[in-house]
Tab-separated table of C-alpha atoms in Angstrom:
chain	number	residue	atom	x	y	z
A	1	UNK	CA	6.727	120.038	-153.555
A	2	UNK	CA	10.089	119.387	-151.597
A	3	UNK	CA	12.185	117.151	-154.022
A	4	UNK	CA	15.227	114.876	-152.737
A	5	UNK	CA	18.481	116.308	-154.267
A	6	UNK	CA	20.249	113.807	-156.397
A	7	UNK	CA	23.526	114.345	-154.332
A	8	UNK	CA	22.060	112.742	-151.833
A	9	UNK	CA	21.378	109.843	-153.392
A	10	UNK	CA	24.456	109.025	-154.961
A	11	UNK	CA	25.846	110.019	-151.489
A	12	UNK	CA	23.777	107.333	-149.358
A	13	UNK	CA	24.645	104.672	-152.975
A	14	UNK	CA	28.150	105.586	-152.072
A	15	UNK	CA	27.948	104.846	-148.352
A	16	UNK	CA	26.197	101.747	-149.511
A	17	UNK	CA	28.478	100.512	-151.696
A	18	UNK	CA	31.509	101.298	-150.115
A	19	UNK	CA	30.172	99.331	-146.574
A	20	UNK	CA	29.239	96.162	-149.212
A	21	UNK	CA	33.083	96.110	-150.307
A	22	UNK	CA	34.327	96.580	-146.997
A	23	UNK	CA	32.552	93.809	-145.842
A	24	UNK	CA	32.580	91.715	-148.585
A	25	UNK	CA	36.750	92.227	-148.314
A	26	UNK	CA	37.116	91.895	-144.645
A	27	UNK	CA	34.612	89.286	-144.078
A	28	UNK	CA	36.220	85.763	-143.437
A	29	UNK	CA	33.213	83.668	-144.511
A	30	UNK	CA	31.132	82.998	-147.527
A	31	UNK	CA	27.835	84.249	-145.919
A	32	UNK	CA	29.506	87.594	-144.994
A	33	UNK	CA	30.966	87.701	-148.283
A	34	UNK	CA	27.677	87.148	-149.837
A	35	UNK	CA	25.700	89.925	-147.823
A	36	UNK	CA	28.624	92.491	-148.964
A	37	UNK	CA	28.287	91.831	-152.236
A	38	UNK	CA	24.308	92.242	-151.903
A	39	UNK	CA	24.868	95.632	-150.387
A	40	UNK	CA	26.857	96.582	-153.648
A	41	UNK	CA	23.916	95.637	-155.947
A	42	UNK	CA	21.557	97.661	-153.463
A	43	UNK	CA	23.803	100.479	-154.263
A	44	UNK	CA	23.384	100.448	-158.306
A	45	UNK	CA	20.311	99.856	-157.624
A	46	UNK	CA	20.062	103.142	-155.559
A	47	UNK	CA	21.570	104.944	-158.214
A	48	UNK	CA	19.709	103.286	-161.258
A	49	UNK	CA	16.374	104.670	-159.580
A	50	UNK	CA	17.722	107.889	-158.835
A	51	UNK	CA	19.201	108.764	-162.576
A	52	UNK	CA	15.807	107.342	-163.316
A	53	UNK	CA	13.941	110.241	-161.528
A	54	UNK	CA	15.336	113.091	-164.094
A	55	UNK	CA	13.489	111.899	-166.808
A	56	UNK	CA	10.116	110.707	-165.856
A	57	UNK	CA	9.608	109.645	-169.524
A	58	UNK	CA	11.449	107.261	-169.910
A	59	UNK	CA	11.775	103.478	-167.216
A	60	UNK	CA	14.621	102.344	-168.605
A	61	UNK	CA	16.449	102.923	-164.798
A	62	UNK	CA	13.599	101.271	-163.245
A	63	UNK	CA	13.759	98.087	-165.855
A	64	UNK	CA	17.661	98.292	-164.826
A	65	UNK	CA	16.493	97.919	-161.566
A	66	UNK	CA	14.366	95.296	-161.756
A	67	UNK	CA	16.856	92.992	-163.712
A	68	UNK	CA	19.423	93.824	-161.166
A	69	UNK	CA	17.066	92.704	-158.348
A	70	UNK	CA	16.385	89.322	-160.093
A	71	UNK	CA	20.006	88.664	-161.432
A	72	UNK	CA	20.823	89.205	-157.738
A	73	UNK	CA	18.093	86.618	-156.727
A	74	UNK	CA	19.227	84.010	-158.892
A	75	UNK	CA	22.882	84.917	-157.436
A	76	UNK	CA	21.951	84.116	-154.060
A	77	UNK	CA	20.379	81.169	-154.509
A	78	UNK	CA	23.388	79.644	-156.595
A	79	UNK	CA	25.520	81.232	-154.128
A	80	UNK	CA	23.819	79.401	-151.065
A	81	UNK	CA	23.445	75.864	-152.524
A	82	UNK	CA	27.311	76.179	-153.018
A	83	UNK	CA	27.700	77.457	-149.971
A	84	UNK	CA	25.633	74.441	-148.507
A	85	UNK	CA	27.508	71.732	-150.399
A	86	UNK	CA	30.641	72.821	-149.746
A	87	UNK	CA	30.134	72.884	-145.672
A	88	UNK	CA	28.417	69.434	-146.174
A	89	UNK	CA	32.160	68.350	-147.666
A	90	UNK	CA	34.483	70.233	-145.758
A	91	UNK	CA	32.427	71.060	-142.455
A	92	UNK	CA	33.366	74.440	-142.596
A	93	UNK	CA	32.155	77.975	-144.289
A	94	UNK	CA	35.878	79.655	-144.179
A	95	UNK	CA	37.256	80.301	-147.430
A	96	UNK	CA	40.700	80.049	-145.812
A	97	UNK	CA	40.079	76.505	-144.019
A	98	UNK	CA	38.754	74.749	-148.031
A	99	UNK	CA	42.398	73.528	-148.614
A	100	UNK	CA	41.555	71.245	-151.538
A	101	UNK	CA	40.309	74.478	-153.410
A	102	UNK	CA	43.679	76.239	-153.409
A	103	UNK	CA	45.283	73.763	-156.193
């Protein structure tokens, strides 16, 4: 049976994670901000499952997993109903443009 070095996981988790801060950095909205930062969590979750794989004993990377899927669930939604009331008040979803937040 042809196994999937681990290098290449933590390779592709790299790519992943590095793409996430890039955007999440260079991204001049809250959406955009919020899809970079779910790219991150995809990441760890990439490499939780793949440290998992060397000992098939054990699930504790899969159960790492799994709460890092729904901590990221509940982040989202939080993240959008903010999101939502704050273009509601300001008509806009630029961080840069919420002048009343800066003080």
């Amino acid at each position: 049976m042809n196994t999937i070095p681990l290098e290449h996981f933590l390779f592709v988790a790299a790519a992943l994670f590095s793409i996430g801060l890039a955007i999440t950095v260079t991204k001049r909205h809250f959406i955009g901000m919020l899809l970079g930062i779910e790219l991150m969590l995809n990441a760890v979750n990439l490499n939780l499952i793949a440290f998992s794989r060397h000992d098939p004993e054990r699930l504790g990377g899969q159960l790492f997993a799994l709460f890092v899927i729904v901590v990221a669930a509940a982040e989202v939604t939080v993240a959008l109903a903010i999101i939502l009331r704050v273009y509601g008040h300001f008509q806009t979803v630029d961080p840069d443009k919420v002048s009343e937040m800066k003080k």
